[in-house]
Coordinates of C-alpha atoms in Angstrom, one line a residue:
X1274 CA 1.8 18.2 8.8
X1275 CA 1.5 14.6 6.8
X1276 CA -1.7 14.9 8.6
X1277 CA -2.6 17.3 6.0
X1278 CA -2.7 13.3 3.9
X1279 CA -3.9 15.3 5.5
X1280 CA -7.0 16.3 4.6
X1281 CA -8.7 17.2 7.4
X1282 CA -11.6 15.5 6.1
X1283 CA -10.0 13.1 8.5
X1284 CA -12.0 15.0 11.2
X1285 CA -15.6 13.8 9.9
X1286 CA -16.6 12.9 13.4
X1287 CA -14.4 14.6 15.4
X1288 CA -15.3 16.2 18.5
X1289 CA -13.1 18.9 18.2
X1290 CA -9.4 19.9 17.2
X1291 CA -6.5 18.5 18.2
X1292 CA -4.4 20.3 20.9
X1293 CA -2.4 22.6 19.0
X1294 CA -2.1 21.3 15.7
X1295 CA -3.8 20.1 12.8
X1296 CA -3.3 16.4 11.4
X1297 CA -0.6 15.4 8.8
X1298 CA -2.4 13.7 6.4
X1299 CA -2.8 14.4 5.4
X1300 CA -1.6 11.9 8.9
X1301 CA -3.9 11.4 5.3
X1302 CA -3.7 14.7 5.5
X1303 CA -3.1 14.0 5.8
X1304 CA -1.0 15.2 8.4
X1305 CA -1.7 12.3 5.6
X1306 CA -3.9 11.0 7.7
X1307 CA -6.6 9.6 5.4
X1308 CA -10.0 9.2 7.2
X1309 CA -9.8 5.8 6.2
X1310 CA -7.0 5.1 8.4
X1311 CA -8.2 7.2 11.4
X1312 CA -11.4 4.2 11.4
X1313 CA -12.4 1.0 12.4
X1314 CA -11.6 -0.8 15.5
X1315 CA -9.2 1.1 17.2
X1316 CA -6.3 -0.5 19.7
X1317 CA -6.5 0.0 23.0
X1318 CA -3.8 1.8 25.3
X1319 CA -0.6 1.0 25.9
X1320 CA 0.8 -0.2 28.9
X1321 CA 1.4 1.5 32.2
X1322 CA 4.9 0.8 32.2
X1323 CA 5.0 2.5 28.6
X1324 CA 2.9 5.6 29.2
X1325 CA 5.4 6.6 32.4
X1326 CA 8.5 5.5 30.0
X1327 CA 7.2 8.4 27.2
X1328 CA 6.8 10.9 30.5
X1329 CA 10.1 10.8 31.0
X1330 CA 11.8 12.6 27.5
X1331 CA 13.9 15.5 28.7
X1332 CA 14.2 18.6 28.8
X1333 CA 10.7 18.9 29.1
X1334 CA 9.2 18.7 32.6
X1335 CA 6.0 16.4 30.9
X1336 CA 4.9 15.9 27.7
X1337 CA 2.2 18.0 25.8
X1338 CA -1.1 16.1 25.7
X1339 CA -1.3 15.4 22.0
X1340 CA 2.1 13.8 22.3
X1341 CA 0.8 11.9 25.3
X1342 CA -2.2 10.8 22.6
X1343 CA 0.2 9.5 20.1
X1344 CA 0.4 6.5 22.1
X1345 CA -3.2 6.2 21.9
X1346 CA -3.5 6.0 18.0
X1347 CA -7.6 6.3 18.0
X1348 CA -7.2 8.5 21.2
X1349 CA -7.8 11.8 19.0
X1350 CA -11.2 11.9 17.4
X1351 CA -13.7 10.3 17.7
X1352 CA -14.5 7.3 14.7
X1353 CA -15.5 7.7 11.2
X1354 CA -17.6 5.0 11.8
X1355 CA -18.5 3.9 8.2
X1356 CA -14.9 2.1 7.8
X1357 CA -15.5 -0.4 11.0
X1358 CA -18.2 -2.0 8.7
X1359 CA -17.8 -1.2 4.7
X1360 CA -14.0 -2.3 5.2
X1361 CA -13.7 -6.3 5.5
X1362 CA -12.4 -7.7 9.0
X1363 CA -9.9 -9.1 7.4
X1364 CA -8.1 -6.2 6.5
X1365 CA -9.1 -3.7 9.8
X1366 CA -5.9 -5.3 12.2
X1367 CA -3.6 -3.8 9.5
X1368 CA -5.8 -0.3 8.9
X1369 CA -5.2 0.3 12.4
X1370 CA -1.5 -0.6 12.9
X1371 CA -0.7 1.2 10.5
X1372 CA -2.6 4.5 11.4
X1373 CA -1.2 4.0 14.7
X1374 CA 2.4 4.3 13.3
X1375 CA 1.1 7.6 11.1
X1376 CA -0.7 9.0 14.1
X1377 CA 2.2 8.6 16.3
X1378 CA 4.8 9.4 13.8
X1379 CA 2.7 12.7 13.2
X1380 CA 2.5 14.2 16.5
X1381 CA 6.3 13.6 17.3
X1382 CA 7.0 15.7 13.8
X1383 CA 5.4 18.4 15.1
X1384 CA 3.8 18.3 19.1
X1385 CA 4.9 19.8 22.0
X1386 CA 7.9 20.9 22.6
X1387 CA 10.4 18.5 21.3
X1388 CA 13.7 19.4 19.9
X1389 CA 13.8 18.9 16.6
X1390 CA 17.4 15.8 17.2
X1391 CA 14.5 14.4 19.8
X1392 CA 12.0 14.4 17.0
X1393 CA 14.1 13.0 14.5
X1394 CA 15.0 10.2 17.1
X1395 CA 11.9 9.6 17.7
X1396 CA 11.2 8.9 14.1
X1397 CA 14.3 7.0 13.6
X1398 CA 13.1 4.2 16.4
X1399 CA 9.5 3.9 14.2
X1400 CA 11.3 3.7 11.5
X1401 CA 13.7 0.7 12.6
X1402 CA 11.0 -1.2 13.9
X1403 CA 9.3 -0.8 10.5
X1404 CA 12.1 -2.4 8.9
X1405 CA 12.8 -4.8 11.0
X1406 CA 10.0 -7.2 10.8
X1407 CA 9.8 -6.5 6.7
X1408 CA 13.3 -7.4 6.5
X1409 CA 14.8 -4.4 5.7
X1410 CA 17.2 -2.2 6.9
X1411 CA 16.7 2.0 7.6
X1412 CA 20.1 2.2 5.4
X1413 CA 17.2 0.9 2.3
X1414 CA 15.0 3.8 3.1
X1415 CA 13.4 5.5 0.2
X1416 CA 13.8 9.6 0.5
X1417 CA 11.7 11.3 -2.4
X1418 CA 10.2 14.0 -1.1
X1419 CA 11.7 17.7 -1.4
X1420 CA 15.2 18.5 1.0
X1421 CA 14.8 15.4 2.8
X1422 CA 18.4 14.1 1.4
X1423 CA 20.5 14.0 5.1
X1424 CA 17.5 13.8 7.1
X1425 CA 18.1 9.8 8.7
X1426 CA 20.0 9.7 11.9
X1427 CA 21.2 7.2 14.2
X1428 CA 18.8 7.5 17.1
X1429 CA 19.9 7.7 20.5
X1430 CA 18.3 7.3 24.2
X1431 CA 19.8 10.9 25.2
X1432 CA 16.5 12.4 25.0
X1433 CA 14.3 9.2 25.0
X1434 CA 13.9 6.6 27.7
X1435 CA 15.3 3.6 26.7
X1436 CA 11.5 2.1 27.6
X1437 CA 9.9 4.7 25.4
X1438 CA 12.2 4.0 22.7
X1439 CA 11.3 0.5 22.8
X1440 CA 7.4 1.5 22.5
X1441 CA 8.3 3.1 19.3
X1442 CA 10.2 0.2 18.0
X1443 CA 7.3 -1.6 18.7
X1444 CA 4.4 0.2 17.1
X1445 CA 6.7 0.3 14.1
X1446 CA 7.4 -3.4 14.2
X1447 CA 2.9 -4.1 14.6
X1448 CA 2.5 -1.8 11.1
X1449 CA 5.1 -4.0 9.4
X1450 CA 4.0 -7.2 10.4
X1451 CA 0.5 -6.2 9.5
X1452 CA 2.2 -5.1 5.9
X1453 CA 4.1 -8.7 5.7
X1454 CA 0.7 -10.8 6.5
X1455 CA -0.9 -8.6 3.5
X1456 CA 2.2 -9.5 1.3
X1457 CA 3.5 -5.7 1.4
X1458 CA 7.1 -4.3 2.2
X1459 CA 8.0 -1.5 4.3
X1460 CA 8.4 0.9 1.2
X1461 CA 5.2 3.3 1.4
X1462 CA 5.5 3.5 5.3
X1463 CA 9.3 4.8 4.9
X1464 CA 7.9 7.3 3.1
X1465 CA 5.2 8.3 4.8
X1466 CA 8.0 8.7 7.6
X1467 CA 9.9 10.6 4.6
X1468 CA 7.2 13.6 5.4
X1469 CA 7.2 12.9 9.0
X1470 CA 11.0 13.9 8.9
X1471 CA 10.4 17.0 6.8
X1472 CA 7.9 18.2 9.0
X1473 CA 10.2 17.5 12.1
X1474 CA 13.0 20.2 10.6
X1475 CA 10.0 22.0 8.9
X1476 CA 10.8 24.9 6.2
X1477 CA 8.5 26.8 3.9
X1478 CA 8.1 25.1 0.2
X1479 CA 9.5 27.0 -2.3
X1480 CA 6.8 26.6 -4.8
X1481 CA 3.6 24.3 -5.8
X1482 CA 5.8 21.8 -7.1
X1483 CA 7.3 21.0 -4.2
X1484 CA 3.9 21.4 -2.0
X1485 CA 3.0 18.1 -4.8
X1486 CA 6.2 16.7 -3.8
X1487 CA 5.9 16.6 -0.6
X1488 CA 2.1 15.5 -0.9
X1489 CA 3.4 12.2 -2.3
X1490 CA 5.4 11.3 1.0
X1491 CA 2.1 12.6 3.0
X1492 CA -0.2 11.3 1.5
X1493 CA -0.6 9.4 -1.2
X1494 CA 1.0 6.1 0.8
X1495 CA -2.0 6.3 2.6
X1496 CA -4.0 5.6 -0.3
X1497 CA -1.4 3.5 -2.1
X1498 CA -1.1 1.1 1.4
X1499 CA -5.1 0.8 1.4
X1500 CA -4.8 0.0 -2.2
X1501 CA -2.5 -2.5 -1.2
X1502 CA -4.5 -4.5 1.3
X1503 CA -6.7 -4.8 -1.3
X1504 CA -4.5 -6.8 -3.6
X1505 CA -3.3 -3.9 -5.6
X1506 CA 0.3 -3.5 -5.3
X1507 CA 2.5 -1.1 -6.0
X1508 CA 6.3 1.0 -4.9
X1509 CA 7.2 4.3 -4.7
X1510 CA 9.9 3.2 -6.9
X1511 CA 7.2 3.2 -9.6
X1512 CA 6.9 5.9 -12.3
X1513 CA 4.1 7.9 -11.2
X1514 CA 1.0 7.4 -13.2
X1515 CA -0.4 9.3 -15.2
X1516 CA -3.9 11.1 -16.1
X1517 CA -4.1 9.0 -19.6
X1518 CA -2.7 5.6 -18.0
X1519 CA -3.5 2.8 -20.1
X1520 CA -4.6 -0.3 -17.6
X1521 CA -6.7 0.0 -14.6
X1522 CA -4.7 -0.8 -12.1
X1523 CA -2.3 2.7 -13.7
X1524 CA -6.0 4.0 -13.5
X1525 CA -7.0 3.5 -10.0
X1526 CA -3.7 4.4 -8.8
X1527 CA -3.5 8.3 -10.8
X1528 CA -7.3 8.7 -9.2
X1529 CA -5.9 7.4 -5.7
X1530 CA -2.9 10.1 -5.9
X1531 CA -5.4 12.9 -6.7
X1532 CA -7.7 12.3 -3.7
X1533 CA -4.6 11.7 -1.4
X1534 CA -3.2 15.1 -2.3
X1535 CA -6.3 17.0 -2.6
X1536 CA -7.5 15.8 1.2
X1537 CA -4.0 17.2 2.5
X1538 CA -4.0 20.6 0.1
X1539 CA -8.0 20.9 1.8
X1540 CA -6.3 19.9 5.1
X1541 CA -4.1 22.8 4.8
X1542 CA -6.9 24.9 3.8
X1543 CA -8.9 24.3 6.8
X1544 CA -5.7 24.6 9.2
X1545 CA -4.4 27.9 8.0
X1546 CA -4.8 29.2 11.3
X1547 CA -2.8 26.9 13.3
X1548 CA -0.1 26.1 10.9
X1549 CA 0.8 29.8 10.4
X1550 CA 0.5 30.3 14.3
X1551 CA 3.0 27.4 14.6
X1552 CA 5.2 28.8 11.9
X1553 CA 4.3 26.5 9.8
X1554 CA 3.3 27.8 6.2
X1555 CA 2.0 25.9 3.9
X1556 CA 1.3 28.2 0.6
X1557 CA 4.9 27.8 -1.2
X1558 CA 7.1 31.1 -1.2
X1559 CA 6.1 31.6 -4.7
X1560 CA 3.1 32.8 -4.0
X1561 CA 3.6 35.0 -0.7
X1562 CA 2.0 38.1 -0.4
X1563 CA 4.0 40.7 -0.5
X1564 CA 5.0 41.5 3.4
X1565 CA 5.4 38.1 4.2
X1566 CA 9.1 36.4 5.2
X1567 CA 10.9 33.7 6.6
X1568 CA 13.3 34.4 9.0
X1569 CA 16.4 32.0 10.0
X1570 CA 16.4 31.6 13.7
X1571 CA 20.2 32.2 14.5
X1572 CA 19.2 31.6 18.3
X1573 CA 21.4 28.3 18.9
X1574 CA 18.5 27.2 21.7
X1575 CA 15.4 28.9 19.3
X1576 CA 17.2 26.9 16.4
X1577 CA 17.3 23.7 18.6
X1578 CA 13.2 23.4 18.2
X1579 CA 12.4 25.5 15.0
X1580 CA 14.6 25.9 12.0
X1581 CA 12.8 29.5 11.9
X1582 CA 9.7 31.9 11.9
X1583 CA 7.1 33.4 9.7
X1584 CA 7.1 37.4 9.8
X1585 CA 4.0 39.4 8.7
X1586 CA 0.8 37.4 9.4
X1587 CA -0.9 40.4 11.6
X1588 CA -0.2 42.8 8.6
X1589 CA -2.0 40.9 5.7
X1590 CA -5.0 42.7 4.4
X1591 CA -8.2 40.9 4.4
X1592 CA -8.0 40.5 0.6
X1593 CA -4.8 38.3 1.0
X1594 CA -6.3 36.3 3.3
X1595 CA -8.9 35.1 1.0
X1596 CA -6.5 34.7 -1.8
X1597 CA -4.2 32.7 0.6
X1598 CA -7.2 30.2 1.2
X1599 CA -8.7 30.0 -2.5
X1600 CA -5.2 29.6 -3.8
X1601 CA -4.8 26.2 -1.6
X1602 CA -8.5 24.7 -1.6
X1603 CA -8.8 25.6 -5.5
X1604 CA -5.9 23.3 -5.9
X1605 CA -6.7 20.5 -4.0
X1606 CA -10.7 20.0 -5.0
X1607 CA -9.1 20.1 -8.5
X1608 CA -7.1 17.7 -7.6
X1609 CA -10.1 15.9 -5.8
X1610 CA -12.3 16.5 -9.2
X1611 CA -9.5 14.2 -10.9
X1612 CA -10.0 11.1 -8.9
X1613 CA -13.6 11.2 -8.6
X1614 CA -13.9 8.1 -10.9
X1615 CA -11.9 6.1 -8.4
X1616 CA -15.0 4.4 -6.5
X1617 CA -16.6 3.4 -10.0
X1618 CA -12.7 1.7 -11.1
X1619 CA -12.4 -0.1 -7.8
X1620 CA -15.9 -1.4 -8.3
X1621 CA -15.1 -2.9 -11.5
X1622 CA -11.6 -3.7 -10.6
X1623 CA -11.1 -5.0 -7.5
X1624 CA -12.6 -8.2 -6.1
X1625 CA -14.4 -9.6 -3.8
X1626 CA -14.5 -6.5 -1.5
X1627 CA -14.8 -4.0 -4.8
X1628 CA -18.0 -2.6 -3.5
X1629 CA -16.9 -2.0 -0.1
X1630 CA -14.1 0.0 -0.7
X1631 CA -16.0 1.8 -3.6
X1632 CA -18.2 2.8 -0.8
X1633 CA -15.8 3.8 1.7
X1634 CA -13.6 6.0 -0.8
X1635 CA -16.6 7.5 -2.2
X1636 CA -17.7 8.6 1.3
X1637 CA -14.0 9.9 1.7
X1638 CA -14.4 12.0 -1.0
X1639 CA -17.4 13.4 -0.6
X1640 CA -16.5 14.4 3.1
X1641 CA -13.3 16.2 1.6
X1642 CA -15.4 17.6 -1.0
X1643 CA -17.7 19.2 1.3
X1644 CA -15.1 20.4 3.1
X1645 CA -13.7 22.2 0.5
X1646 CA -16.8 23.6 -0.6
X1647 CA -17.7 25.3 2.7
X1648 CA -14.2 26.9 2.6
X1649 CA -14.6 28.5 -0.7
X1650 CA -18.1 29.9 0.0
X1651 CA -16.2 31.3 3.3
X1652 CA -12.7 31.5 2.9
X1653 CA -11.7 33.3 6.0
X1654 CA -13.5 30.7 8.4
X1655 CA -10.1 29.4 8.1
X1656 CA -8.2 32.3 10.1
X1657 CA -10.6 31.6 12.5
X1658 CA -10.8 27.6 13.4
X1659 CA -10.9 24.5 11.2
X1660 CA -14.0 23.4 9.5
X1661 CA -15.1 20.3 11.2
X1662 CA -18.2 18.4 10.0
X1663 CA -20.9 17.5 12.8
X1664 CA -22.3 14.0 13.4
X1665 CA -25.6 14.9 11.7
X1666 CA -23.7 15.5 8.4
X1667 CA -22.6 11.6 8.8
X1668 CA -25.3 10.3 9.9
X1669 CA -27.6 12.3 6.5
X1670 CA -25.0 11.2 4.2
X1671 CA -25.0 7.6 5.8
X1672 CA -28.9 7.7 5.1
X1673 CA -29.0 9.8 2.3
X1674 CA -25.9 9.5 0.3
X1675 CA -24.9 5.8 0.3
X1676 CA -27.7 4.2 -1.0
X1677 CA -27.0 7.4 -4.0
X1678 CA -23.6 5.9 -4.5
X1679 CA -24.7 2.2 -3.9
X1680 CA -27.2 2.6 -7.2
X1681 CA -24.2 4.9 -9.1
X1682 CA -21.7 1.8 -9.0
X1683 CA -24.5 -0.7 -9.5
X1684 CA -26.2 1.0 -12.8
X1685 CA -23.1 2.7 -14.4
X1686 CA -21.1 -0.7 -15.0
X1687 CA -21.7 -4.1 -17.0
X1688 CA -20.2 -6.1 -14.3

């Protein structure tokens, strides 16, 4: 669901969904995950060797295909191609490690049909590869997001290959070491694997407070890791900043929390169809319709994979259905509408790439924004597929809208 970071404005260029779920972020969402870190240059595939070690996680007789994809971070959509040039080289090798780890954390959260001890393992051997090359141990793991106290476990190879456990350690040791050469710890990728965990032993949220809580495990690391490569530094340890923050850097990092969570609250706009076919809800109980319920599975196997199911979907009235969608989108292009002056701060603020990543985020938002838009004129396209925005849209904003933004940043500051 991070994959909601995610947001999925993440599918810009996409040539379609992805096999039976929608991204974490916002993987940003996604579900966490951002569009800027499903960009650039993307790595190749793995191994032979490795690709026949993931075939072989029991019980299931072969893996589904978006699991397969995980170990083809890049293998889901096609590029967002603005990032492969407005980012700098210098910081693309760490861009795509680290959305390597996101995209194949996300889809063993919540692909195929994965137990959810086999998911959790999985998780486990990213996150002690993670560690190990920033020097930390997954004992130091930060755990902020809602119910996700009790969630680490010691992996084991009883439902892994030893071979595709290794793979894992491995992708988590590249996104480390691409964190270490930028002068970054481990801290925001834990928690990005935070929400990975949640989404592994997924139950509804209980209200909008913890949808936001849960947004800042999804996806705001995305934003805050970018941020990062960039020279701005910062920990989840951190207070979180707020709307009236006094120095830039508090600035740029309140406007980077709003876009994260609004791309994964529009990401769960857009994928209302799939997550509530996969039992996933993401409107908080609070404001369920009435006819609407979770129920426990108390199936031992049914319990092994899902923690439960959602009851009344087919009975919702149209009206309801609406509601449901402007109810989520309202709240994340707010929440979009608050960080709208981040391009203009990280023009004035950030140097010698300022402009470039000004650019970039500016065509991030406006993607999410148009997202978001086309859902509110029709809110029950999503009961019926995801929005996803065609090549021509990128290539018109390309032409049309940078050069808009290019003489915004240039014109509205003294610098």
């Amino acid at each position: 669901m991070v994959r909601r970071a995610g947001l999925e404005p993440a599918h810009l260029a996409a040539s379609g969904p992805k096999p039976g779920a929608s991204t974490n972020f916002a993987t940003f969402a996604l579900k966490t995950f951002l569009i800027v870190l499903k960009t650039g240059p993307q790595p190749g595939p793995l191994r032979p060797e490795c690709q026949r070690a993931a075939s072989t996680i029991r019980p299931m007789s072969q893996l589904d295909q978006g699991l397969v994809k995980a170990f083809h971070a890049g293998g889901h959509y096609e590029n967002f191609p603005v990032a492969s040039w407005l980012l700098p080289a210098a910081v693309r090798p760490a861009v795509v490690a680290i959305y390597r780890l996101a995209r194949t954390g996300d889809d063993i959260a919540d692909e195929g049909d994965l137990t959810i001890i086999q998911r959790l393992e999985g998780l486990a051997a990213l996150r002690r590869g993670l560690c190990q090359t920033a020097g930390q141990t997954p004992d130091q793991t930060l755990s902020t997001s809602p119910d996700q106290e009790g969630l680490k476990v010691k992996a084991s190879p009883s439902g892994w290959s030893a071979q595709a456990i290794a793979e894992l350690e491995a992708i988590g040791m590249q996104a480390g070491s691409q964190l270490s050469v930028h002068g970054l710890n481990a801290d925001w990728g834990l928690q990005l694997l935070n929400a990975f965990e949640y989404d592994a032993q997924f139950e509804p949220f209980e209200s909008w407070p913890d949808v936001i809580s849960y947004c800042q495990s999804s996806a705001v690391p995305v934003g805050r890791i970018l941020l990062g490569l960039f020279g701005l530094h910062s920990s989840p340890k951190d207070p979180s900043p707020k709307h009236a923050a006094s120095t830039i850097h508090e600035q740029i990092f309140f406007a980077s929390d709003s876009i994260c969570t609004g791309l994964q609250l529009v990401n769960f706009g857009q994928d209302l169809h799939q997550d509530l076919g996969r039992h996933r809800p993401t409107l908080p109980k609070s404001d369920w319709p009435e006819g609407l319920s979770w129920v426990v599975n108390n199936d031992a196997t049914q319990a092994k994979t899902r923690k439960g199911e959602l009851s009344g979907v087919e009975s919702l009235s149209a009206d309801d259905r609406l509601a449901i969608t402007r109810s989520i989108v309202i709240r994340g292009s707010n929440q979009l509408a608050r960080g709208e002056d981040l391009p203009k701060r990280l023009y004035e603020g950030v140097h010698p790439y300022g402009l470039r990543l000004a650019l970039e985020i500016a065509m991030i938002l406006e993607g999410g924004q148009t997202i978001a838009q086309r859902l509110l004129q029709d809110p029950g396209i999503a009961w019926r597929r995801s929005i996803r925005l065609s090549r021509a849209w990128l290539m018109l904003s390309l032409v049309n809208r940078l050069p808009v933004h290019v003489w915004r940043l240039t014109q509205s500051t003294d610098r």
